[in-house]
CSV table of C-alpha atoms in Angstrom, one decimal:
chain,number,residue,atom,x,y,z
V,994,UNK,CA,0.0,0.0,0.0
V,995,UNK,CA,1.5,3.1,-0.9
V,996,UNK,CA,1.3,6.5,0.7
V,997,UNK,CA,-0.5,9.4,-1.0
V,998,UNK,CA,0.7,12.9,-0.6
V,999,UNK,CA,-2.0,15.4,0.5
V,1000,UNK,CA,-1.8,18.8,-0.1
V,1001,UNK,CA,-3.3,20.5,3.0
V,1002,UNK,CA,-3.6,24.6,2.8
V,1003,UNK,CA,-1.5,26.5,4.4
V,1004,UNK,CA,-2.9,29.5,6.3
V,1005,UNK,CA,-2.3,32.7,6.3
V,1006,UNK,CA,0.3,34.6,8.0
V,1007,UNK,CA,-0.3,37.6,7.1
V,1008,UNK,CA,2.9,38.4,5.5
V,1009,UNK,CA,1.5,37.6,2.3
V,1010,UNK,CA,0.4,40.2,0.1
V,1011,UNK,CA,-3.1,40.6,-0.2
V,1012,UNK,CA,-4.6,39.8,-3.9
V,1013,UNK,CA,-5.5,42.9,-5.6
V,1014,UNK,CA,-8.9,43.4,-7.2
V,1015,UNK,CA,-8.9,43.7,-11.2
V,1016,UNK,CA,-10.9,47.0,-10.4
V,1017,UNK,CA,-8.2,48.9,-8.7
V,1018,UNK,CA,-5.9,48.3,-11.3
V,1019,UNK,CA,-8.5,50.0,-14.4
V,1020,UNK,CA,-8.8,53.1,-11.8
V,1021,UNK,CA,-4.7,53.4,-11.4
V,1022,UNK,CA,-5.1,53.4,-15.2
V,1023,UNK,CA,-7.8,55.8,-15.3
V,1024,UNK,CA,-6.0,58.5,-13.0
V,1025,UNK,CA,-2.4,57.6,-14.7
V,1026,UNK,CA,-4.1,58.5,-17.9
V,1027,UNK,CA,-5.9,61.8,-15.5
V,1028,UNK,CA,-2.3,62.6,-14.5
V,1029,UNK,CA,-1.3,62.5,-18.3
V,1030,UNK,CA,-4.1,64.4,-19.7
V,1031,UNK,CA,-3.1,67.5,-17.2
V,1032,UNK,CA,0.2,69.6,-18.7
V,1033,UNK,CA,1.8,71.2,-15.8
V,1034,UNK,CA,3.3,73.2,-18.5
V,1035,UNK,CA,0.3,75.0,-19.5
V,1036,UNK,CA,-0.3,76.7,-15.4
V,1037,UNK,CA,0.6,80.1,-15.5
V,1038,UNK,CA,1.9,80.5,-11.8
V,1039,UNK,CA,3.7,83.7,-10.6
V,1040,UNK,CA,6.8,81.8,-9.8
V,1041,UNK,CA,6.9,80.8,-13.5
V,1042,UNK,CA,6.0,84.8,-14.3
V,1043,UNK,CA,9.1,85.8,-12.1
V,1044,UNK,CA,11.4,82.8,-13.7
V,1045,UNK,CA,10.6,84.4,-17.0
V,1046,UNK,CA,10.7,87.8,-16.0
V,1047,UNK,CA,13.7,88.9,-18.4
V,1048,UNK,CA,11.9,87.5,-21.5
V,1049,UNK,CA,8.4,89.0,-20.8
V,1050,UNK,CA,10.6,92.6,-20.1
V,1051,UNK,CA,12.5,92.3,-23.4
V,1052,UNK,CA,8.9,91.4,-24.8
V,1053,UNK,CA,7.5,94.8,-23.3
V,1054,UNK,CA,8.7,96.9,-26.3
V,1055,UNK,CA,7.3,94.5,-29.0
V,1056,UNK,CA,4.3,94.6,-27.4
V,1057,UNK,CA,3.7,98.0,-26.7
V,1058,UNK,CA,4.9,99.2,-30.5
V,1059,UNK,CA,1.8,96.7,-30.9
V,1060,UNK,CA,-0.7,98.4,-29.5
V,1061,UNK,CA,0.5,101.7,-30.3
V,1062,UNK,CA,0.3,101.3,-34.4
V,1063,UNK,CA,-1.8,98.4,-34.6
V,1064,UNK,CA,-4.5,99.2,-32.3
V,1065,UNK,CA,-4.9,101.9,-31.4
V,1066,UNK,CA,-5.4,103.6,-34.9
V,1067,UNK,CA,-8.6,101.2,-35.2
V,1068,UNK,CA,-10.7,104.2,-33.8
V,1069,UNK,CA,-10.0,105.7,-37.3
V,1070,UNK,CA,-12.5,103.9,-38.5
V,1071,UNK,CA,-14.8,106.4,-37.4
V,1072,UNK,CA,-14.4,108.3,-40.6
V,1073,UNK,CA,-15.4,106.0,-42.7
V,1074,UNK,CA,-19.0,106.3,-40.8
V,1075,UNK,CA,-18.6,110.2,-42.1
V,1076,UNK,CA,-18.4,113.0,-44.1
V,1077,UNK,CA,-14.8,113.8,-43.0
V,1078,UNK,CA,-13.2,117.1,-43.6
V,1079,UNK,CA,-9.6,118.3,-41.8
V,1080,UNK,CA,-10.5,121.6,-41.4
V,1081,UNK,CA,-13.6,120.8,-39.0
V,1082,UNK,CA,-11.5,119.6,-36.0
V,1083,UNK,CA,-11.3,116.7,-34.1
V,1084,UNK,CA,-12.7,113.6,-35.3
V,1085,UNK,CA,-15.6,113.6,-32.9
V,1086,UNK,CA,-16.5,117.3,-34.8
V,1087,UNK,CA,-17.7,115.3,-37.8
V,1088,UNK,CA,-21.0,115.1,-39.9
V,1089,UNK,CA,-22.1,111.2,-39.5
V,1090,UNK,CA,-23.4,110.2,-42.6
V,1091,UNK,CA,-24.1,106.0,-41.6
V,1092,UNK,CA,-23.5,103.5,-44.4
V,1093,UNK,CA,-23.5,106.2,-47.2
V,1094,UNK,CA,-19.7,106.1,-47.6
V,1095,UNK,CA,-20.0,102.4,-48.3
V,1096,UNK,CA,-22.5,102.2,-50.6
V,1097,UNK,CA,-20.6,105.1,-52.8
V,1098,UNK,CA,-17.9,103.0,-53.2
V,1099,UNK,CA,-19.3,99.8,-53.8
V,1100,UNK,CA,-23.0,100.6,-55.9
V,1101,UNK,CA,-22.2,104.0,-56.2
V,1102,UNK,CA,-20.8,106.1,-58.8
V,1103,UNK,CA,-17.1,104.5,-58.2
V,1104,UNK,CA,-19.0,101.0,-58.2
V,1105,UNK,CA,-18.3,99.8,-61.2
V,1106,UNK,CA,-14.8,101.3,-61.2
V,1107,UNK,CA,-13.9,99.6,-57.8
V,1108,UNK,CA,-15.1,96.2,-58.4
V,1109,UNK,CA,-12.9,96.3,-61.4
V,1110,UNK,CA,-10.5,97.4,-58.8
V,1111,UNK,CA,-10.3,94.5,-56.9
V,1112,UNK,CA,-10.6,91.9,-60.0
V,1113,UNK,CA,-7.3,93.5,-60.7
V,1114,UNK,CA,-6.3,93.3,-57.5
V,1115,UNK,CA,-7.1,89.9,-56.4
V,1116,UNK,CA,-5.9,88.6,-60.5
V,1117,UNK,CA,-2.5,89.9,-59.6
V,1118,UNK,CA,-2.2,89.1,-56.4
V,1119,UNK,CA,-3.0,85.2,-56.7
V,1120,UNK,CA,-1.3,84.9,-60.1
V,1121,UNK,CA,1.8,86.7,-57.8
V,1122,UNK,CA,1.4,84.0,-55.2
V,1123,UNK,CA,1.3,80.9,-57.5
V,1124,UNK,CA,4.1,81.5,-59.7
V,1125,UNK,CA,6.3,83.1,-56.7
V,1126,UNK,CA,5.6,79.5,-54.5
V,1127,UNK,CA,6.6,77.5,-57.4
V,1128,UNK,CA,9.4,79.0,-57.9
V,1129,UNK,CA,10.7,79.3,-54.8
V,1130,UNK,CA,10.0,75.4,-53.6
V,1131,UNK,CA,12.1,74.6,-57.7
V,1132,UNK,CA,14.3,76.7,-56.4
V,1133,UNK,CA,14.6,75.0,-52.8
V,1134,UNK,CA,14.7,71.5,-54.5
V,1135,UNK,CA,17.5,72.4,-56.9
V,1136,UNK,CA,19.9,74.2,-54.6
V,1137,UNK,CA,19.4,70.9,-52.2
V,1138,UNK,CA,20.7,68.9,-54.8
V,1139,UNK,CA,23.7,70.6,-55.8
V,1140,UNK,CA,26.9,69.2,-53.5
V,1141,UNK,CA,29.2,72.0,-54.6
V,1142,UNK,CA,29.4,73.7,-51.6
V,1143,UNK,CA,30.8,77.2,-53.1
V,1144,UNK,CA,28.9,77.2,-56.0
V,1145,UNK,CA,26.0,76.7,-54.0
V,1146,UNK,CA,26.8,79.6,-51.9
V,1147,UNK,CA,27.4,81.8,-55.1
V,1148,UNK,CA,23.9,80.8,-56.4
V,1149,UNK,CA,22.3,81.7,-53.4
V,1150,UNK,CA,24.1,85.4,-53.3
V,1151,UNK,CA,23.2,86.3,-56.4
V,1152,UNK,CA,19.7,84.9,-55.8
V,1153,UNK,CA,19.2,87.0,-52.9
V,1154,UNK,CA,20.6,90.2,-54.1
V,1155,UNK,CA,17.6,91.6,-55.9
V,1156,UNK,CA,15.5,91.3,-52.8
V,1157,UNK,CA,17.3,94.3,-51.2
V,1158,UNK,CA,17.0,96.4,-54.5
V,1159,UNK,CA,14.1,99.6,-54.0
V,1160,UNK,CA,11.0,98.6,-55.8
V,1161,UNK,CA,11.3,101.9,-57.6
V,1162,UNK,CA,14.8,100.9,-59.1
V,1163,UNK,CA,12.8,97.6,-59.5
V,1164,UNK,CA,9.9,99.2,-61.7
V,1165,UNK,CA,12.8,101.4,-63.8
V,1166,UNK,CA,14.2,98.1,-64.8
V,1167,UNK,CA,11.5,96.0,-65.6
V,1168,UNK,CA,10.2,99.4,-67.9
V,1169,UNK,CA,14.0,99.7,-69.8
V,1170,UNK,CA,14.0,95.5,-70.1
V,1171,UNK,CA,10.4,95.8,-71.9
V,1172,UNK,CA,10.9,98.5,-74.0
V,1173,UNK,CA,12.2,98.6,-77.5
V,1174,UNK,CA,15.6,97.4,-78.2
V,1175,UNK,CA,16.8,100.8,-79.3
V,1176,UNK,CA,16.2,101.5,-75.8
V,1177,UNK,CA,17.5,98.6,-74.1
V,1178,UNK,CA,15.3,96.4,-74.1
V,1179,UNK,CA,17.0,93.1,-74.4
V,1180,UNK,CA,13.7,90.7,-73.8
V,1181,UNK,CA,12.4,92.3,-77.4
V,1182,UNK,CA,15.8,91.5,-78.7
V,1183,UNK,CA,15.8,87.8,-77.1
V,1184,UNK,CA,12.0,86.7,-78.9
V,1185,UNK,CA,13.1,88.3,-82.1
V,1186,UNK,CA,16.5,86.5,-82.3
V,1187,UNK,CA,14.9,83.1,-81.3
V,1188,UNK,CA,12.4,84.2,-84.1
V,1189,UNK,CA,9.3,83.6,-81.3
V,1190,UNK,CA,8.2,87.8,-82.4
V,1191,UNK,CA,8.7,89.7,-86.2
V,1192,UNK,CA,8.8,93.2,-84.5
V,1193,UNK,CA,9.0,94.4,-81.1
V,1194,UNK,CA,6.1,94.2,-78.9
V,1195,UNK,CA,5.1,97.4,-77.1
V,1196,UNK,CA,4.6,95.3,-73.3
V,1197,UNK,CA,3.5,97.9,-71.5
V,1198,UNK,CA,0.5,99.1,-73.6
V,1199,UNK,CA,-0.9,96.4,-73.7
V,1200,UNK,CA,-3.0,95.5,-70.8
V,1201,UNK,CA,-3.5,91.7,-71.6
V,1202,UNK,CA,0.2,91.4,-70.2
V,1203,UNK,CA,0.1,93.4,-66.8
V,1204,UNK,CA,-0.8,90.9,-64.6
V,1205,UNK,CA,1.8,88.8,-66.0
V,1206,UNK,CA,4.6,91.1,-66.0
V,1207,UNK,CA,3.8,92.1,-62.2
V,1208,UNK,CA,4.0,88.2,-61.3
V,1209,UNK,CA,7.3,87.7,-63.6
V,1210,UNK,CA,8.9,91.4,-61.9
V,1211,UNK,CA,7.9,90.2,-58.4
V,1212,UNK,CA,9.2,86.2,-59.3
V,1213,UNK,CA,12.8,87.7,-60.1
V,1214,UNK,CA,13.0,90.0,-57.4
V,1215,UNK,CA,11.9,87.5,-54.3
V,1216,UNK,CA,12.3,84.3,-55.5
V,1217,UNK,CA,15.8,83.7,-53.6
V,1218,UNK,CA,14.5,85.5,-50.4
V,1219,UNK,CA,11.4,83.2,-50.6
V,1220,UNK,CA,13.6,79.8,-50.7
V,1221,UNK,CA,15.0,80.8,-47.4
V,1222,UNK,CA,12.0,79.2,-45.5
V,1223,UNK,CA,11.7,76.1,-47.7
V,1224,UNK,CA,15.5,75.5,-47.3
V,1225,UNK,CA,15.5,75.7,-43.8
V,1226,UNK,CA,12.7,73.3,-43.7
V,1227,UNK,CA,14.7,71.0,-45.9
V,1228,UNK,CA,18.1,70.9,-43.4
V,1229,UNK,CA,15.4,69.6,-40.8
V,1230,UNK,CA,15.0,66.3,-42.6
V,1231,UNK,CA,16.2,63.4,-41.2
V,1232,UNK,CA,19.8,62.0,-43.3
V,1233,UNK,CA,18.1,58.6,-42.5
V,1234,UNK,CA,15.4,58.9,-44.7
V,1235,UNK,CA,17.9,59.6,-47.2
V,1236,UNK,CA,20.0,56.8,-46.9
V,1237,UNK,CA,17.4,54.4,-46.3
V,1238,UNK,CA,16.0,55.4,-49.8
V,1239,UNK,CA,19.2,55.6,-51.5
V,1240,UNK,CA,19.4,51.7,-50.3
V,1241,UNK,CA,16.3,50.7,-51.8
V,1242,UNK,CA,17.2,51.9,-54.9
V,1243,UNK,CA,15.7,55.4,-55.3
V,1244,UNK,CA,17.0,58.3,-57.5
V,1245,UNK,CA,17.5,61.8,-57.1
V,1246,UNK,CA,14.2,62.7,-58.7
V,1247,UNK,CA,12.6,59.7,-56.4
V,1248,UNK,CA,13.8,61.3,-53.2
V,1249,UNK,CA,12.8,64.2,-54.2
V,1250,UNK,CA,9.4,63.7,-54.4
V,1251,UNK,CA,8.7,61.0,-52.1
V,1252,UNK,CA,10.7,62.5,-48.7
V,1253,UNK,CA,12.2,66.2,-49.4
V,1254,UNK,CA,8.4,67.3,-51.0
V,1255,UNK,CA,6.1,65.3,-48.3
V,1256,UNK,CA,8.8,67.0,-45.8
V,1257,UNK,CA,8.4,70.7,-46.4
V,1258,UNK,CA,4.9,70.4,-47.2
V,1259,UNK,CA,3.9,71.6,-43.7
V,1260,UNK,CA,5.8,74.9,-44.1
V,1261,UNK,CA,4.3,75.3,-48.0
V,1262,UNK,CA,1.0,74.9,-46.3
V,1263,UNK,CA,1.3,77.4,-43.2
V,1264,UNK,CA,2.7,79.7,-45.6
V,1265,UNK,CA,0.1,80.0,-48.0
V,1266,UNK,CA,-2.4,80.6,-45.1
V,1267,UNK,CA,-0.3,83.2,-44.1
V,1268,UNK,CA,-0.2,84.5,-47.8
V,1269,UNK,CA,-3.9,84.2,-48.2
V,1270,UNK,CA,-4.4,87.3,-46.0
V,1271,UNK,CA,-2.4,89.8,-48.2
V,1272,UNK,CA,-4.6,88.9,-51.5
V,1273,UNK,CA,-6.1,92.0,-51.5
V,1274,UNK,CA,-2.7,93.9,-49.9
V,1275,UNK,CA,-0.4,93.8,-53.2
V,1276,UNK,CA,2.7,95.4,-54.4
V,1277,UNK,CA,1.9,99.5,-54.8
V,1278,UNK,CA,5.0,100.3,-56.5
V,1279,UNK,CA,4.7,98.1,-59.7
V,1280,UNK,CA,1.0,98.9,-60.7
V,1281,UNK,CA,1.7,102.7,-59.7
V,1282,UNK,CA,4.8,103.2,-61.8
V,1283,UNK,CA,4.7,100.3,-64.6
V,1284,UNK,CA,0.9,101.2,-65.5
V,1285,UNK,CA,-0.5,104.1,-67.7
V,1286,UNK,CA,-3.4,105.2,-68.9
V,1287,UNK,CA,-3.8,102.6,-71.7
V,1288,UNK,CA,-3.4,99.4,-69.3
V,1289,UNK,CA,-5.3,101.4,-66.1
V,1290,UNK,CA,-8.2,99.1,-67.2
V,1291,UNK,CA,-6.1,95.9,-66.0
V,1292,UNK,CA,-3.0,98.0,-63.6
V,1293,UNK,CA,-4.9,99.8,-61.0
V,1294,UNK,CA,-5.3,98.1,-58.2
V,1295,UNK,CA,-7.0,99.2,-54.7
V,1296,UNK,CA,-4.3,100.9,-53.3
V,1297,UNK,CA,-3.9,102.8,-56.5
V,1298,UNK,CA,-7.4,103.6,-56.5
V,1299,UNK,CA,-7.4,104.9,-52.8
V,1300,UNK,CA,-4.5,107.2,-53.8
V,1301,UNK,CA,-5.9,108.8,-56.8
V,1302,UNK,CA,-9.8,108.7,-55.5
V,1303,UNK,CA,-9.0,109.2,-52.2
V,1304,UNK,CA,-5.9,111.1,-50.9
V,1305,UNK,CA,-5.3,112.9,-53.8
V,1306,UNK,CA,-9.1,114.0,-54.2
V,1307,UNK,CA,-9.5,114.8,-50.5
V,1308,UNK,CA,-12.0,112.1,-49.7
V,1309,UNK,CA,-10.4,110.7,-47.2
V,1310,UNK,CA,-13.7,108.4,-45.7
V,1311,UNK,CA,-13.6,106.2,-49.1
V,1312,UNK,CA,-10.0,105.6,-48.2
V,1313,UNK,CA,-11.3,104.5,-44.9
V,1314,UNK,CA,-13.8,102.4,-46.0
V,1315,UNK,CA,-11.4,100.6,-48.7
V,1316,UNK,CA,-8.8,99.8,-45.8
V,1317,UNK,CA,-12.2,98.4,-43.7
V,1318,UNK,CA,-12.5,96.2,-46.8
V,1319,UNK,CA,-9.5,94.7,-47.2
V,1320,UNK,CA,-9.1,93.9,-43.7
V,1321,UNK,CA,-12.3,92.3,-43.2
V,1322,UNK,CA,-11.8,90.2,-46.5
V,1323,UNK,CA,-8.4,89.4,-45.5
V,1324,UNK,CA,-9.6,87.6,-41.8
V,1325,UNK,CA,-12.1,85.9,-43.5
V,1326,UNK,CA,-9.7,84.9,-46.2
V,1327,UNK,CA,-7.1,83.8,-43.6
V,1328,UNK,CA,-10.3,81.8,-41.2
V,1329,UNK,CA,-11.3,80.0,-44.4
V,1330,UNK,CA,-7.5,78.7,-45.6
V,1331,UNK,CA,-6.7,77.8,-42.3
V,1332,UNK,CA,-10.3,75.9,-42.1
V,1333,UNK,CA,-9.6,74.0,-45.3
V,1334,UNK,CA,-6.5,72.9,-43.9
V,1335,UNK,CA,-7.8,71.9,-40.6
V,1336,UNK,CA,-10.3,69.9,-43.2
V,1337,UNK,CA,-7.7,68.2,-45.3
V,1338,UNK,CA,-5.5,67.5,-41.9
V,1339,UNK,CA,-2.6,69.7,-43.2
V,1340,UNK,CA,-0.7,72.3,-41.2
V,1341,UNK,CA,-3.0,75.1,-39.5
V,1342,UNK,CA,-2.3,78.5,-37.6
V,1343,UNK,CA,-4.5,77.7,-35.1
């Protein structure tokens, strides 16, 4: 007969620990994720307002300038609610006339004129912003690729110089460079060497070329200033993503579009937000000293028309009214491109 073992329980000492309940450990997960959730770095606390003190002092100035010639000129807008005359005083001294200063400009008798106005506006403005994007992410892209490190450099210079050219010198060359060839004007001479023109074409009478030769003026004289951002973006890539490409058998052109372009397109997007908001805020010098009266029909733009309607004419509330326009079209345009990005998960202000 053989002896069986019996396991008999063994009782508690009380040094054991205690099993824990399945529930406790879902509520230590519940307040771990609690404890995540809340960023201490987002409490403002006055010791954190002293630790920074030297920053928010230096920020004093910045601030201030601000307020001083951002805000507080706002209560100009008064005039644009009257019939405003300098001689009568203070701006409080004024006849109120209500909405009739808006409805001048926009159904009035300068209607017609100003909705023109802003066509032009707007035409050259995004046909600006297109072609100067473009070319300034070609632009990016090509002086990544080149591994000459002083011809790079050179590139870059000369690139960058006509940024800090006046636009006035800007406008006189962009005139001499379309004019006739007895006059300088060497792209005349270029189309009828390569036999694209018979005769010289008189650019600037003709208005079907305006908007095309502000884009092409403002192209050469920011495009190198405009890479600045895209080539900073591009330094930020990872090498890896580089080299692990380069070992799966990708190409210049493949790496190009499938890491440097998905890469930067964060900063392409936040930029053309940004852009969006001066649509109705473009160049003054170019339209004002490239157009005449034979191309005013596709030049003047509405900051040209505020000068020659407005300042010049001593009507000072349509200027008003114009500025209260191209602000209130440029938040909206601004909320709506940052909206659409938020939509399409790309890159938003806000």
């Amino acid at each position: 007969m053989t002896d069986a073992t019996v396991s008999t329980p063994v009782p508690a000492t009380g040094l054991e620990p205690a099993p824990e309940p399945a529930s406790s450990s879902r509520a230590q997960k519940r307040k771990a994720r609690k404890n995540a959730a809340k960023d201490p770095k987002r409490k403002i606390t006055w010791d954190r307002v002293w630790a920074q003190r030297a920053l928010l002092a230096m920020s004093v100035p910045l601030l201030l300038y601000q307020i001083l010639f951002k805000y507080v000129p706002v209560y100009g807008w008064a005039i644009a609610f009257q019939h405003y005359k300098p001689g009568r005083g203070s701006i409080w001294n004024q006849q109120w006339v209500g909405l009739e200063n808006f409805h001048n400009l926009f159904t009035g008798v300068n209607g017609e004129r100003f909705r023109q106005v802003v066509v032009n506006t707007m035409g050259q403005s995004v046909l600006t912003l297109i072609v100067g994007t473009f070319g300034a992410i070609v632009l990016a892209l090509l002086l990544n690729e080149v591994k000459n490190l002083p011809f790079k450099r050179i590139m870059q210079n000369i690139t960058y110089m006509p940024h800090f050219l006046s636009w006035v010198i800007v406008a006189s060359l962009a005139s001499v460079a379309l004019s006739l060839p007895s006059s300088g004007g060497f792209i005349n001479q270029g189309l009828m060497n390569l036999h694209i023109v018979d005769e010289p074409v008189l650019f600037l009478t003709q208005p079907n070329y305006f908007w095309e030769i502000v884009a092409g003026t403002n192209l050469w004289k920011e495009l190198g200033w405009n890479t600045i951002l895209y080539l900073a973006a591009i330094t930020a890539i990872d090498p890896g993503l580089y080299e692990a490409a380069e070992v799966d058998g990708a190409g210049r052109y493949r790496k190009m579009f499938s890491i440097t372009l998905p890469s930067i397109r964060p900063t392409i997007v936040v930029l053309l937000i940004i852009n969006s908001g001066w649509i109705l805020s473009t160049n003054f010098e170019l339209p004002y000293f490239l157009g005449n009266g034979l191309v005013s029909e596709k030049s003047e733009t509405i900051d040209v028309f505020v000068l020659r309607y407005g300042y010049q004419l001593g009507n000072y509330s349509l200027a008003v009214v114009a500025g209260i326009f191209k602000t209130i079209v440029a938040v909206i345009l601004v909320g709506s491109a940052n909206l659409a990005a938020k939509r399409l998960n790309q890159e938003t202000l806000v």
